Every structure is written in structure tokens, then in C-alpha cells.
Tab-separated table of C-alpha atoms in Angstrom:
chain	number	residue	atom	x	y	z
A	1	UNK	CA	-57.817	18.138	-132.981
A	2	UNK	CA	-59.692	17.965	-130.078
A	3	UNK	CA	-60.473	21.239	-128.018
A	4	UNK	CA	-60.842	20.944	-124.181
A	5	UNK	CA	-63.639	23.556	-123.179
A	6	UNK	CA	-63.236	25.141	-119.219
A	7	UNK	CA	-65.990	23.524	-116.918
A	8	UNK	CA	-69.035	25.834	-116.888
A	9	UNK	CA	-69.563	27.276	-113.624
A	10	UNK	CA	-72.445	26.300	-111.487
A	11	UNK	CA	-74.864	28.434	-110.631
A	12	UNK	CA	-75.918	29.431	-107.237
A	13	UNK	CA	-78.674	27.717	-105.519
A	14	UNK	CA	-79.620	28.333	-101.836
A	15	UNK	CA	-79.050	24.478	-101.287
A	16	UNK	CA	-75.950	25.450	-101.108
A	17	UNK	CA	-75.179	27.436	-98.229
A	18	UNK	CA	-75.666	24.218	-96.135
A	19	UNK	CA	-74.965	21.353	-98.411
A	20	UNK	CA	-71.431	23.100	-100.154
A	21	UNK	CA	-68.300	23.003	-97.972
A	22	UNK	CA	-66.973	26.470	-99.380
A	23	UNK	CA	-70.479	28.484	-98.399
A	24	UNK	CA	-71.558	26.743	-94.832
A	25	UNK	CA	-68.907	28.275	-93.141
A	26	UNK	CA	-70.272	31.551	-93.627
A	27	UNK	CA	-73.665	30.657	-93.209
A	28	UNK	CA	-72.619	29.690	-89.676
A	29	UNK	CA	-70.887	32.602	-88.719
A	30	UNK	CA	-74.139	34.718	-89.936
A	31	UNK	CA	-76.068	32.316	-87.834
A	32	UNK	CA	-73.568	32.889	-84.533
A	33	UNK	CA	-73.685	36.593	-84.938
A	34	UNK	CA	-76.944	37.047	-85.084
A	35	UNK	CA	-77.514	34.614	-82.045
A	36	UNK	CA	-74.986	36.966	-80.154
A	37	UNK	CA	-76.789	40.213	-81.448
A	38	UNK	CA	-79.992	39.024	-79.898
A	39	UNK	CA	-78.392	37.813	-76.946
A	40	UNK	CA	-76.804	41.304	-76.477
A	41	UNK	CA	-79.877	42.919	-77.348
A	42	UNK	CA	-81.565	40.703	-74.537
A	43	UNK	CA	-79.031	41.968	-72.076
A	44	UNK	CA	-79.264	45.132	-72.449
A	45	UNK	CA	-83.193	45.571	-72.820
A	46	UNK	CA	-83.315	43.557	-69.445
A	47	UNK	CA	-80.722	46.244	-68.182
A	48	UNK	CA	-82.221	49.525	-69.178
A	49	UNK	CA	-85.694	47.550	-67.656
A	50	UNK	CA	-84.076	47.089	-64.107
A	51	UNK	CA	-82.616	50.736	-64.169
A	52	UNK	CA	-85.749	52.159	-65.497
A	53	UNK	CA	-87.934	49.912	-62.222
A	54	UNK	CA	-85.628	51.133	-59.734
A	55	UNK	CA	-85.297	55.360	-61.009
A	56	UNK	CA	-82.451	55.184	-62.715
A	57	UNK	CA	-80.403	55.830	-66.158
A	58	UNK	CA	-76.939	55.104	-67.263
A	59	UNK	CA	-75.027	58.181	-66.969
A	60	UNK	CA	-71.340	59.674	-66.454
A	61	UNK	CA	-72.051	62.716	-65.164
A	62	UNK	CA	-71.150	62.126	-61.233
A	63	UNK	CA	-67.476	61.855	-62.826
A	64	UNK	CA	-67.588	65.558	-62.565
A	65	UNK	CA	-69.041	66.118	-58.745
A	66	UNK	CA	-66.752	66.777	-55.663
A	67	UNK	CA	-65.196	63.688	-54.717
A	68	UNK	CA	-64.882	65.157	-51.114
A	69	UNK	CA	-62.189	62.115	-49.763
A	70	UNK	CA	-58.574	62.370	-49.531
A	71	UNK	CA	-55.913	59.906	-50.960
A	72	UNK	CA	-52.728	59.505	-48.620
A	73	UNK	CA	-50.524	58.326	-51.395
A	74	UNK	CA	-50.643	60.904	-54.661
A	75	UNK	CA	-48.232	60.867	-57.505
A	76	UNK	CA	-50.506	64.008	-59.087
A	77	UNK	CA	-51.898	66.662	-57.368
A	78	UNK	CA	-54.852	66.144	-55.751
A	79	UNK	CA	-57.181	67.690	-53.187
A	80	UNK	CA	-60.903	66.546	-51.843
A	81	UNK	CA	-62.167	69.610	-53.548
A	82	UNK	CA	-61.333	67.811	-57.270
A	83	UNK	CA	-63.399	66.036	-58.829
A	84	UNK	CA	-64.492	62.115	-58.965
A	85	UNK	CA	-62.712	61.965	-62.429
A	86	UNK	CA	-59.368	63.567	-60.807
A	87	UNK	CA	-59.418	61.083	-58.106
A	88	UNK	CA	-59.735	58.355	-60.642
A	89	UNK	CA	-56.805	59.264	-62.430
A	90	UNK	CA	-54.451	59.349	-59.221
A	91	UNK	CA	-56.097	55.706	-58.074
A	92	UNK	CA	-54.707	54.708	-62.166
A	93	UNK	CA	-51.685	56.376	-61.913
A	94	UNK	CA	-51.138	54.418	-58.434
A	95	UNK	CA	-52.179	51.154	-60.148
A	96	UNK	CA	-49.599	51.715	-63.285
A	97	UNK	CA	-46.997	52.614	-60.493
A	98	UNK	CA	-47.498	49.371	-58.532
A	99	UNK	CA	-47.770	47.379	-61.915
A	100	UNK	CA	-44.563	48.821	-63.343
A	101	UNK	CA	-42.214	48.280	-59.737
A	102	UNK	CA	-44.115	44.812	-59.278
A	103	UNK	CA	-43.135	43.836	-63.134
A	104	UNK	CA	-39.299	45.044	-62.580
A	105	UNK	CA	-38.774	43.093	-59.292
A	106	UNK	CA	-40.684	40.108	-60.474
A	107	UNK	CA	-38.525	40.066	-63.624
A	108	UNK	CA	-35.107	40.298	-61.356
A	109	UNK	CA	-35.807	37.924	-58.850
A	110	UNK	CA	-37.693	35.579	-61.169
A	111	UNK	CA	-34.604	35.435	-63.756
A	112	UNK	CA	-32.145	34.881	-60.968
A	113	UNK	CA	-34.360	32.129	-58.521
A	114	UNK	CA	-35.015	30.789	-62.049
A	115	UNK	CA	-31.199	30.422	-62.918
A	116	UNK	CA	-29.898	29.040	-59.330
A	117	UNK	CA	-32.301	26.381	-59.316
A	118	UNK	CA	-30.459	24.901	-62.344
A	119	UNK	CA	-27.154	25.311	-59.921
A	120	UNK	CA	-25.029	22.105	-59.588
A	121	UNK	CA	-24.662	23.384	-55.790
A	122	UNK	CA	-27.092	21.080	-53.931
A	123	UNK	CA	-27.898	23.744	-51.072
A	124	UNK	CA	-28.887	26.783	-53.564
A	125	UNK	CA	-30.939	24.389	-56.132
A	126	UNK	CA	-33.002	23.143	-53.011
A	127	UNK	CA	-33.275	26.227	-51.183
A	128	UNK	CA	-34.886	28.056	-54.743
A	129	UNK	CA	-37.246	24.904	-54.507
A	130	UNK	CA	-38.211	26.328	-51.332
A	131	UNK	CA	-38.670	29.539	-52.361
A	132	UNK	CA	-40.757	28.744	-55.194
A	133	UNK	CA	-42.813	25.958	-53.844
A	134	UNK	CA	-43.767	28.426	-50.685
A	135	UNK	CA	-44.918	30.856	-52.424
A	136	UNK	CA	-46.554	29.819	-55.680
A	137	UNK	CA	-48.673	27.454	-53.629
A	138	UNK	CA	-50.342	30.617	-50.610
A	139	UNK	CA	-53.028	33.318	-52.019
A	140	UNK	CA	-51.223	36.261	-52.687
A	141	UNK	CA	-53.567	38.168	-50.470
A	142	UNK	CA	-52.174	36.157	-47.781
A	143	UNK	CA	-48.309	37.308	-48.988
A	144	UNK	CA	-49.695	41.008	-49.041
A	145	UNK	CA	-51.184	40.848	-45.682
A	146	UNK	CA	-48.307	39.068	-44.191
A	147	UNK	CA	-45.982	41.648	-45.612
A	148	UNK	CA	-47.891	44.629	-44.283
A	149	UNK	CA	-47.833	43.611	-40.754
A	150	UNK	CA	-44.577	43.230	-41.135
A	151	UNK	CA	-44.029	46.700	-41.853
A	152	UNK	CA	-46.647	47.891	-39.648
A	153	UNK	CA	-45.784	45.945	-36.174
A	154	UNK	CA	-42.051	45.009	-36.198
A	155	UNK	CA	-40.682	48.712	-37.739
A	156	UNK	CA	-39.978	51.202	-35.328
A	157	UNK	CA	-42.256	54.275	-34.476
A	158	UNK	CA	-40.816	58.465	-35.189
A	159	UNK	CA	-40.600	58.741	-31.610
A	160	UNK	CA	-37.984	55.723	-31.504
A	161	UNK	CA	-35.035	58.153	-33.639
A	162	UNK	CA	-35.927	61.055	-30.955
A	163	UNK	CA	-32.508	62.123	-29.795
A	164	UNK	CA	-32.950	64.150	-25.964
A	165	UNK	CA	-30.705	66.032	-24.116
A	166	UNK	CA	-30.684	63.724	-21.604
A	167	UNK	CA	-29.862	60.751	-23.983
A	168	UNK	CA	-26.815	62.132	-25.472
A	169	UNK	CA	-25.791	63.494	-21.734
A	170	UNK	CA	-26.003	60.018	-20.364
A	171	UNK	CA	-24.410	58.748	-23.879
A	172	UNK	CA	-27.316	56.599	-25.086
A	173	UNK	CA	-28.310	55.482	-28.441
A	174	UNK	CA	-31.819	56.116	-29.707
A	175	UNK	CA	-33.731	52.923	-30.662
A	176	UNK	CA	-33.822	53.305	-34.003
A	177	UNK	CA	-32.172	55.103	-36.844
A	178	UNK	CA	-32.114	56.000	-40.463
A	179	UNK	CA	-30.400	54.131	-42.919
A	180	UNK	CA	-28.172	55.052	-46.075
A	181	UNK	CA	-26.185	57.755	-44.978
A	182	UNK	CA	-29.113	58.551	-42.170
A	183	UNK	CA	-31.343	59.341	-45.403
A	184	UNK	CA	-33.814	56.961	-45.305
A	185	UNK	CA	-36.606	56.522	-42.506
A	186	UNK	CA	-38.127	53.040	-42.249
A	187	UNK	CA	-41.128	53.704	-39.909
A	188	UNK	CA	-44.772	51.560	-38.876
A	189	UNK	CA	-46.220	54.936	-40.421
A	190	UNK	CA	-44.421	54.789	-43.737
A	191	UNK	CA	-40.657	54.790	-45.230
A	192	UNK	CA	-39.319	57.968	-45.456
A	193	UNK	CA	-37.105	58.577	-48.746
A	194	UNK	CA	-34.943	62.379	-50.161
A	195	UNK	CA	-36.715	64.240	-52.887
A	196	UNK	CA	-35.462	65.504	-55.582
A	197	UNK	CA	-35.192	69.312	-55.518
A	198	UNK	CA	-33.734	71.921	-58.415
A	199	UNK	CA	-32.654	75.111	-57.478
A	200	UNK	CA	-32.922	76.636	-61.564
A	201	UNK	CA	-35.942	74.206	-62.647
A	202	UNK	CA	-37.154	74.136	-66.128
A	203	UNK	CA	-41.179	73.987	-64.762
A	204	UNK	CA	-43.790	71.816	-66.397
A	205	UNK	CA	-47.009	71.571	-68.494
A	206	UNK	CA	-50.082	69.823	-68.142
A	207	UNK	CA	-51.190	67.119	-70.740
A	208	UNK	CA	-55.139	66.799	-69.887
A	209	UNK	CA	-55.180	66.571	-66.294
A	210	UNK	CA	-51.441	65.299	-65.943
A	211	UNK	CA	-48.835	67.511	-65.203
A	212	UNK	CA	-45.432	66.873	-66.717
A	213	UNK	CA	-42.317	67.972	-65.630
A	214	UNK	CA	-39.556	69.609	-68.042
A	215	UNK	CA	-36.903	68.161	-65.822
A	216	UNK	CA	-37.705	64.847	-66.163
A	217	UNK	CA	-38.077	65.023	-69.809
A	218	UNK	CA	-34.238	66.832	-69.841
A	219	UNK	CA	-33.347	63.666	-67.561
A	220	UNK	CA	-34.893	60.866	-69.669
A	221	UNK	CA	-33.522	62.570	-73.087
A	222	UNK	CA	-30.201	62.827	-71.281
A	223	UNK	CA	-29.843	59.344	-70.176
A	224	UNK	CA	-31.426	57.875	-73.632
A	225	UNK	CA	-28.644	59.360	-75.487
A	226	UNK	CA	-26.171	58.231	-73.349
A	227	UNK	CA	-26.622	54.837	-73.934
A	228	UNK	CA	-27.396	55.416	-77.675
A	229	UNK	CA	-23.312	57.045	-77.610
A	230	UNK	CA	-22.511	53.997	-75.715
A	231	UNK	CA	-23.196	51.680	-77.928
A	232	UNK	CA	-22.328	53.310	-80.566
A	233	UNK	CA	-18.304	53.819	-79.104
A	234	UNK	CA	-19.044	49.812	-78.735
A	235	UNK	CA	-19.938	49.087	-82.473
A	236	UNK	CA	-16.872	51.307	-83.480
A	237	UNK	CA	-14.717	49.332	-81.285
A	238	UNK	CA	-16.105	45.775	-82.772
A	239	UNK	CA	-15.546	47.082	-86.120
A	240	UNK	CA	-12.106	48.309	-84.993
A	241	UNK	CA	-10.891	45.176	-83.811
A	242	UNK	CA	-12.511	42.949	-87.028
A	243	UNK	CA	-10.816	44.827	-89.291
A	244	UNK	CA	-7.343	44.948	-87.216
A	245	UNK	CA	-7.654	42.599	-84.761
A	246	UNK	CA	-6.914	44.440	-81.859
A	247	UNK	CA	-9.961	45.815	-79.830
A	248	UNK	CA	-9.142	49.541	-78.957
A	249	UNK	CA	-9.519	51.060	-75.533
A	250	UNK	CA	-12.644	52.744	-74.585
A	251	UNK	CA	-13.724	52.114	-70.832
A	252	UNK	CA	-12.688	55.453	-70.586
A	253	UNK	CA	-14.805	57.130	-73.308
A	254	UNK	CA	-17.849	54.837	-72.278
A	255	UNK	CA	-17.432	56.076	-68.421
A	256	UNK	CA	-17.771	59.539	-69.722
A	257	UNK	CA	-20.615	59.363	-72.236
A	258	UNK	CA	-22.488	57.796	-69.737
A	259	UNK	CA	-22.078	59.785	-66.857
A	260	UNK	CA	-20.619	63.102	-68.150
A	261	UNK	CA	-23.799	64.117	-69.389
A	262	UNK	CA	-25.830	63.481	-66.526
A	263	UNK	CA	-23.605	65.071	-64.269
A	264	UNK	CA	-23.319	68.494	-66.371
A	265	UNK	CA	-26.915	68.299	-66.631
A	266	UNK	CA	-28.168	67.840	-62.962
A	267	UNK	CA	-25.465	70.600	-62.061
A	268	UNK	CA	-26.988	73.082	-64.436
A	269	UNK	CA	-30.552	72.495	-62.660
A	270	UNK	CA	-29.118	72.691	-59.735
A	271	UNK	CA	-30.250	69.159	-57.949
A	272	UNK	CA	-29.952	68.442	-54.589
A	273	UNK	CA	-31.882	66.179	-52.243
A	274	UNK	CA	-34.076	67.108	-49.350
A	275	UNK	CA	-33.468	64.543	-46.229
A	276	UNK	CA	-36.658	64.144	-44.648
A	277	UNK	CA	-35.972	65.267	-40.420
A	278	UNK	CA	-37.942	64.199	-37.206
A	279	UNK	CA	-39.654	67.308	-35.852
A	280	UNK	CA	-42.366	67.083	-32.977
A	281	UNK	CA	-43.863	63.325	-33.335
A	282	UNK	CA	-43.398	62.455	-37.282
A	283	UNK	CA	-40.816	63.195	-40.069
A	284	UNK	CA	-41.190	66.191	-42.510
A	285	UNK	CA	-39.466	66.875	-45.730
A	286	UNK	CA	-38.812	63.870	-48.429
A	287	UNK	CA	-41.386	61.409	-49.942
A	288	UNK	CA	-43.574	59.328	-47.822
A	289	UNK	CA	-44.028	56.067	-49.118
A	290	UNK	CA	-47.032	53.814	-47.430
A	291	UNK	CA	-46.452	50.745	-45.886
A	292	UNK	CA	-49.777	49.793	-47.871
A	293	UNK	CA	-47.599	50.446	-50.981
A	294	UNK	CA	-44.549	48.565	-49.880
A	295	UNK	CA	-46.868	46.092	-48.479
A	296	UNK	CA	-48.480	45.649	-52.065
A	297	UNK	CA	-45.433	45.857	-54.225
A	298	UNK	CA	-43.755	43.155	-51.762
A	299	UNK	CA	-46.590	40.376	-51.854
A	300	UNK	CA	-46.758	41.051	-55.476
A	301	UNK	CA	-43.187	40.915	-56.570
A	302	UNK	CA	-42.558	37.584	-54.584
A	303	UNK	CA	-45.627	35.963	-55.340
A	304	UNK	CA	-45.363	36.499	-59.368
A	305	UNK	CA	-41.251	36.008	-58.962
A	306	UNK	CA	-41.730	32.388	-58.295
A	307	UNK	CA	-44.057	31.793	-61.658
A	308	UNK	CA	-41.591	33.521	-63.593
A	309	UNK	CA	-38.639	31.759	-62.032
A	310	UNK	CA	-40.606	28.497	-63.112
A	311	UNK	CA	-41.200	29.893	-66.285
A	312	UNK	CA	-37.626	30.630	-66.629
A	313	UNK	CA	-36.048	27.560	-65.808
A	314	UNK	CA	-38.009	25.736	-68.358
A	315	UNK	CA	-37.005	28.034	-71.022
A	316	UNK	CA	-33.262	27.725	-70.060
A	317	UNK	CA	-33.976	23.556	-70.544
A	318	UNK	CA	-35.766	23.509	-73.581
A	319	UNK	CA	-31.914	24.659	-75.350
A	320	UNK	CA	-30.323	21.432	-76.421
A	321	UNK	CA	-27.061	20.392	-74.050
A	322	UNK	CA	-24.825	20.455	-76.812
A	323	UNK	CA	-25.353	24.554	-76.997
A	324	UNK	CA	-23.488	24.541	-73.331
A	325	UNK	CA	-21.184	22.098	-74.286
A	326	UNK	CA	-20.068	23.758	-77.760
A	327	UNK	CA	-20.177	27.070	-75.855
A	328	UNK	CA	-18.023	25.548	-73.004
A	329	UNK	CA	-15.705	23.868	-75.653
A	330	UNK	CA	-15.159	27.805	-76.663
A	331	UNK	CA	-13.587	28.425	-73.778
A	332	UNK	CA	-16.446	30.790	-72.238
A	333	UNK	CA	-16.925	30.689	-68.819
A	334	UNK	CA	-20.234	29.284	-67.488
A	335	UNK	CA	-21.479	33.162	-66.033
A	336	UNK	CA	-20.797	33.856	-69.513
A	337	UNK	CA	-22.500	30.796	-71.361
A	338	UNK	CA	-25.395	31.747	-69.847
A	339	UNK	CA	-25.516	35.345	-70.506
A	340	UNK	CA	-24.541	35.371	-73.978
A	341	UNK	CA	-25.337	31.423	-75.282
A	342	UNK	CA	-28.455	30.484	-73.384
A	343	UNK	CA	-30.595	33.181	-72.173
A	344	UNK	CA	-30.848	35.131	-75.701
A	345	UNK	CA	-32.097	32.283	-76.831
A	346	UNK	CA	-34.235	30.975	-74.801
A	347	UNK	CA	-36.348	34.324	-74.453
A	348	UNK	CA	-38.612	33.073	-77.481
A	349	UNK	CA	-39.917	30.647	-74.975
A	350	UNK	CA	-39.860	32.843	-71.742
A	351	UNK	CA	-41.451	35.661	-73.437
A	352	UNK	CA	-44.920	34.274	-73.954
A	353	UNK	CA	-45.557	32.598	-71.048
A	354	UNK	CA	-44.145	36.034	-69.456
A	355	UNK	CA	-46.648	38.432	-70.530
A	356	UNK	CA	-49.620	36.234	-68.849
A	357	UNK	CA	-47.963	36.852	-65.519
A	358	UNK	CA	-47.238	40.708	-66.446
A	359	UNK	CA	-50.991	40.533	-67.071
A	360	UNK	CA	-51.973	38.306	-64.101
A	361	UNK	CA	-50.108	40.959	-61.550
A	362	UNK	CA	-51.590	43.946	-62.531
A	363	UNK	CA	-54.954	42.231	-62.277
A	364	UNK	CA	-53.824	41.257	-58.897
A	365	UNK	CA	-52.896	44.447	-58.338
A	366	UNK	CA	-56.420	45.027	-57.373
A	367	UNK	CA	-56.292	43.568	-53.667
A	368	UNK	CA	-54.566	46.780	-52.509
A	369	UNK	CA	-57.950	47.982	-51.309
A	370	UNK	CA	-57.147	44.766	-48.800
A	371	UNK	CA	-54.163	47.209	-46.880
A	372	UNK	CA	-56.594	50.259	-47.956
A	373	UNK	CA	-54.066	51.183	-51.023
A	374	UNK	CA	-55.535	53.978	-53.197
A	375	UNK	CA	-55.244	52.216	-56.426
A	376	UNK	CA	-57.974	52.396	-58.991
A	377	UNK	CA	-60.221	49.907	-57.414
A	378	UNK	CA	-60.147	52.041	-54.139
A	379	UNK	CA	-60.844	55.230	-55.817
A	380	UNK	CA	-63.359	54.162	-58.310
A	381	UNK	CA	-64.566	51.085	-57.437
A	382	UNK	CA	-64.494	51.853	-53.805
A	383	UNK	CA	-65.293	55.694	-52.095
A	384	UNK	CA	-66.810	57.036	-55.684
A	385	UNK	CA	-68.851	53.768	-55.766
A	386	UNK	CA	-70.230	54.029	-52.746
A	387	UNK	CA	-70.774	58.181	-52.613
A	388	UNK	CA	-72.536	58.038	-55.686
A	389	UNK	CA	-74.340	55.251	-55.787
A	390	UNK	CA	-73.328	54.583	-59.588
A	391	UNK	CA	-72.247	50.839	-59.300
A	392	UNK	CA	-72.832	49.683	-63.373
A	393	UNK	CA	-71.322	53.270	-64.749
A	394	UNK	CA	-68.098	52.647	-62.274
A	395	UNK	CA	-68.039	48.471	-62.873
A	396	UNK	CA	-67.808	49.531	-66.483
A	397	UNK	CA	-64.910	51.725	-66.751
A	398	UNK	CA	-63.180	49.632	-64.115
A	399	UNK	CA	-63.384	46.826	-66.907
A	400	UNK	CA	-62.579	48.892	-69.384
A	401	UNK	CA	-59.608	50.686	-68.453
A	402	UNK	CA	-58.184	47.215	-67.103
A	403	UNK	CA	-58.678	45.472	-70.587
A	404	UNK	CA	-57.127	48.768	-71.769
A	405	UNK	CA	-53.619	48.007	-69.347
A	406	UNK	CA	-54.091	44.386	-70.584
A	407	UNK	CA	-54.142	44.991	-74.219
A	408	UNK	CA	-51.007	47.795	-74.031
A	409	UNK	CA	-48.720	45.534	-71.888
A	410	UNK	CA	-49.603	42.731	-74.193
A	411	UNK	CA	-48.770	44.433	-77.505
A	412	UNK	CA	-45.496	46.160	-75.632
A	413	UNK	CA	-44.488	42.728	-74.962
A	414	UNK	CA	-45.182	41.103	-78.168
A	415	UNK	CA	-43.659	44.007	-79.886
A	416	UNK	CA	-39.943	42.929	-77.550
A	417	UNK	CA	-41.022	39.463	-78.571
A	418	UNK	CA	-41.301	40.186	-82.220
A	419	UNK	CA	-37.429	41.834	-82.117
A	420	UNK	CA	-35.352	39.581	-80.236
A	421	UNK	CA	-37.094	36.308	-81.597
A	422	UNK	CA	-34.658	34.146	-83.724
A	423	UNK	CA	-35.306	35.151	-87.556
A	424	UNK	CA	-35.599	32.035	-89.459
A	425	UNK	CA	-35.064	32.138	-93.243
């Protein structure tokens, strides 16, 4: 009987890390990263070089001096007594507040612009085209800029709501007024909008150099647990009706998880809202937002809105016809097809595509210092810059804490992609 020894092993030679498929792969990433360690190590030796010709050293330290400038549009407190670092993190906070409002109306307008185009009516598929053409194709500096003179030149000054004496004797109208319930002030200095007040408030705490506030949490909490109750009344009503075949009644029990809560709560804390008033030559009371912020969030929104349309519209053809037709063969209604048939699943082809233009409009978000919007590159990039003189230590957070933004609203995104993708077995 014959016996069929294994095939001895071959010993290593260093031939072989250039000649032998399974080691010159690695010998060419050792190659490549030690190329790009000397190439870093070039970089920064030249760096240090420069620094060290012209006085200098990298350091953070001027984070901590007296910024000594004022910001006109704060979400945190802030004075020109804090300190470089504090005015940082209210030019961030501005930037994630732009980012998140431009994202939301992007997202709206997008899906719907992206949804009429596909109409069968002739007018509203052409006038879409319009809207998309026109804008995806002009800088959206241009959109921003176009936007704030809008808000600047053609919106009335305070002294245009001035009611006189002599006015209401004589049985005039002043030239302009609020709007909402004379609530809201739409001014060339700013829009004036009611704060939220509460007469038994729960207070705050700081986290860092962020203050949060308790009633906010309570609010939040509050409204995240209504909709958890709501759909939970909904899966008890599914399984209701697919075990008896009659769906029970619950619009009633929905209306008052979802707002019952709410309502108790904001009457315990005692909310009410302060209307901001004319008094000498501006308005006082309420929240002053810029028209540098509108401005921004405007030319942003409508500019990204037509790339997501786009992006939408393809997604909504790549589902085969015959979904439509075996959804329309169903009886469903076309509102209906689309909402429940076509959309779901064509989100694992608008998602993707999506999160580069999340990306692309906070980057974008950066132009604000073009209507002199205190976002991060005004604050750090711009008056810190400048005061200090620090141009490499503020060019490097900068980078980082964008790639930081990048990287969160990525993984957010591809975490939503992950969950509503179709599972395949």
C-alpha cells in the first residue's frame, strides 16, 4: 500500500519577499510606509525650521488669553472678557446650529422638489427643473449673498411698526407689522422671535464649558416617550386587528399620549412666551435672530435642496415599474404608493449619496464669515487668528474639529443606513 506523505514546507528565503505572490504585498506596504514616515518626517523638520527662523514654537496656550471681541449671535453665554477657547466653542456651537437647520430644510425640500419632478403634471415637473437647474448650477456664495440683501434692503426698519398718536388720530396704518399673531418681527436688523420663559424652572448644570438646561432635558424625555407610547398603542392595535380582524379605535388614545404629557408638563414649569415689543428705535424682549444667520441657513438649504432632490429622484427610478403597478393593482392610492411602496425602499440608494451632501453643507457652512456670521471660521479662524498671530495652531484645530463633524455625521448616517437597509438572507 502506498502512503502519500504531506509536501514538506519550503523554507524561507529573502528571494521571496519580491519574487512570491503571498509575501510582496507586504513588502510593499513596508516600503509605502516608510516612504510616508520620511515624507512626514520631512514636513515637519522643514516646519519646526521655518517656526524656529522666524521666533516661533507651536503652542496652545493663547487658547486661554482674553479674546476681547464680541459675538452678536450666542447660543452660550459669552462675554469679551472670556477667553479665546470660550469664543471658539460659541463660533462651533453656531456652526452645528447652521449645519443641523441647513440638513432639516435641505432634507424637506429636497424629498419633495425630488418627488414633483416625477409628477405626470407637465407645469410642476418643469417648474422643479427650474428650480433645480437654477440653483445647482450658481456658487452658493452667490445664493448666500443674494439672500442676505434680501433681508437686509427689502425688510422693513423698527421705526416702520412705530405706532404715534397722531397716526392712530388720523387713523393710519404703520408701514409695517409683526406677523403670527403680531409675535414675530421681520426687520433689516434681524427677525425678532418669543422666548421661552418658566415661571417654576428646574435650573441647569454645566458640562465643561456648556451649560445645560434641566428643562429641556424634562422636554426632550417628555416628548421621546410620547412617541415611544404611540407606537406602542399602534403595535397593539395591528396585533388587535390580525388576530380579530377588526382594527380597534385609538385616535383618541394616540391624541392624548402625545400631547397630554406635554401639556401637563409645560403647565407644571409654568411656560409662557415673551413677545419681543418696539421701545425707543429697536425691539426688546424675545430672541434676535441675524439676518447673517437667516441669510446663511437660506443659501444653504436651497443650494444643497436641489442635489438632494436630484439625488432623490434617481433613487425613486432605480425601483422597478412593476413595484407601482403591483402596489396600484392593491388598490393604494398613488400619495400612498409612494409613502409606503417606494420611498422605504429606495432609501438604500438615497442614503449614500445623502451623507456626501450632509458633509458637503457643513463644509460650506464655512462662507458665513462672507455675511460676517460668527461661526467657527469667524471666531477661530478669523478675530483669534488675527489677534494672536497663531495661524498653524488655529489652521490645525480648524481641520481637526471639521474632520471631527465629518466623521460623526458620517457614522450617524451610516448607522440610519445600516437599520432601514433591506436585510437580505
Amino acid at each position: 500500500m502506498a502512503i502519500v506523505a504531506d509536501t514538506p514546507r519550503e523554507s524561507f528565503r529573502l528571494g521571496m519577499l519580491i519574487y512570491d505572490t503571498r509575501y510582496r504585498s507586504i513588502t510593499i506596504q513596508i516600503i509605502v510606509l516608510v516612504l510616508f514616515l520620511l515624507g512626514l518626517w520631512w514636513l515637519l523638520d522643514n516646519l519646526f525650521s521655518n517656526l524656529a527662523d522666524r521666533g516661533k514654537d507651536l503652542s496652545f496656550s493663547f487658547l486661554w488669553n482674553r479674546a476681547g471681541y464680541d459675538i452678536n449671535q450666542t447660543l452660550i453665554p459669552y462675554t469679551n472678557d472670556d477667553t479665546h477657547f470660550r469664543a471658539m466653542l460659541v463660533g462651533l456651537v453656531n456652526t452645528i446650529l447652521v449645519a443641523v437647520l441647513g440638513c432639516i430644510g435641505a432634507t424637506v425640500i429636497g424629498v419633495l422638489v425630488g418627488v414633483l419632478r416625477l409628477s405626470k403634471n407637465w407645469l410642476v415637473s418643469k417648474l422643479m427643473t427650474v428650480y433645480v437647474e437654477t440653483f445647482r448650477n450658481v456658487p452658493v456664495l452667490l445664493w448666500i449673498l443674494v439672500a442676505f440683501a434680501v433681508f437686509t434692503e427689502i425688510t422693513p426698519a423698527p421705526r416702520d411698526f412705530k405706532v404715534t398718536d397722531e397716526m392712530i388720530a388720523a387713523g393710519q396704518e404703520p408701514a409695517a407689522s409683526m406677523v403670527l399673531f403680531d409675535s414675530v418681527a421681520i426687520t433689516n436688523r434681524g427677525t425678532f422671535i418669543p422666548k421661552a420663559l418658566y415661571d417654576r424652572s428646574l435650573g441647569e448644570f454645566n458640562v465643561g464649558f456648556l451649560p445645560i438646561s434641566l428643562n429641556t432635558i424634562a422636554i426632550l424625555a417628555v416628548i421621546v416617550g410620547s412617541i415611544l407610547g404611540y407606537r406602542a398603542i399602534k403595535r397593539n392595535a395591528t396585533a388587535v386587528q390580525e388576530a380579530t380582524g377588526v382594527r380597534p379605535t385609538t385616535w383618541w388614545k394616540s391624541l392624548l399620549v402625545i400631547f397630554g404629557p406635554i401639556v401637563v408638563l409645560l403647565l407644571a414649569l409654568g411656560f409662557h412666551l415673551e413677545i419681543p415689543t418696539l421701545g425707543g428705535f429697536n425691539f426688546s424682549g424675545g430672541i434676535l435672530v441675524s439676518n447673517s444667520l437667516m441669510a446663511l441657513w437660506l443659501g444653504l438649504t436651497l443650494y444643497t435642496a436641489a442635489f438632494i432632490a436630484e439625488i432623490v429622484r434617481a433613487g425613486i427610478m432605480a425601483i422597478s415599474k412593476g413595484q407601482t403597478e403591483a402596489s396600484y393593482a392593491l388598490g393604494l392610492r398613488p400619495g400612498r404608493t409612494m409613502s409606503l411602496v417606494i420611498l422605504p425602499q429606495a432609501l438604500r440608494v438615497i442614503i449614500p449619496p445623502l451623507i456626501s451632501q450632509y458633509l458637503n453643507l457643513t463644509k460650506n457652512s464655512s462662507l458665513a464669515i462672507a455675511v460676517s456670521y460668527m461661526d467657527l471660521r469667524g471666531t477661530l479662524g478669523g478675530i483669534t487668528l488675527n489677534q494672536t498671530g497663531r495661524e498653524l495652531e488655529c489652521m490645525l484645530i480648524l481641520m481637526l474639529i471639521y474632520l471631527a463633524l465629518s466623521l460623526m455625521i458620517s457614522s450617524a448616517m451610516n448607522v440610519y443606513n445600516n437599520a432601514v437597509k433591506l436585510k437580505e438572507r
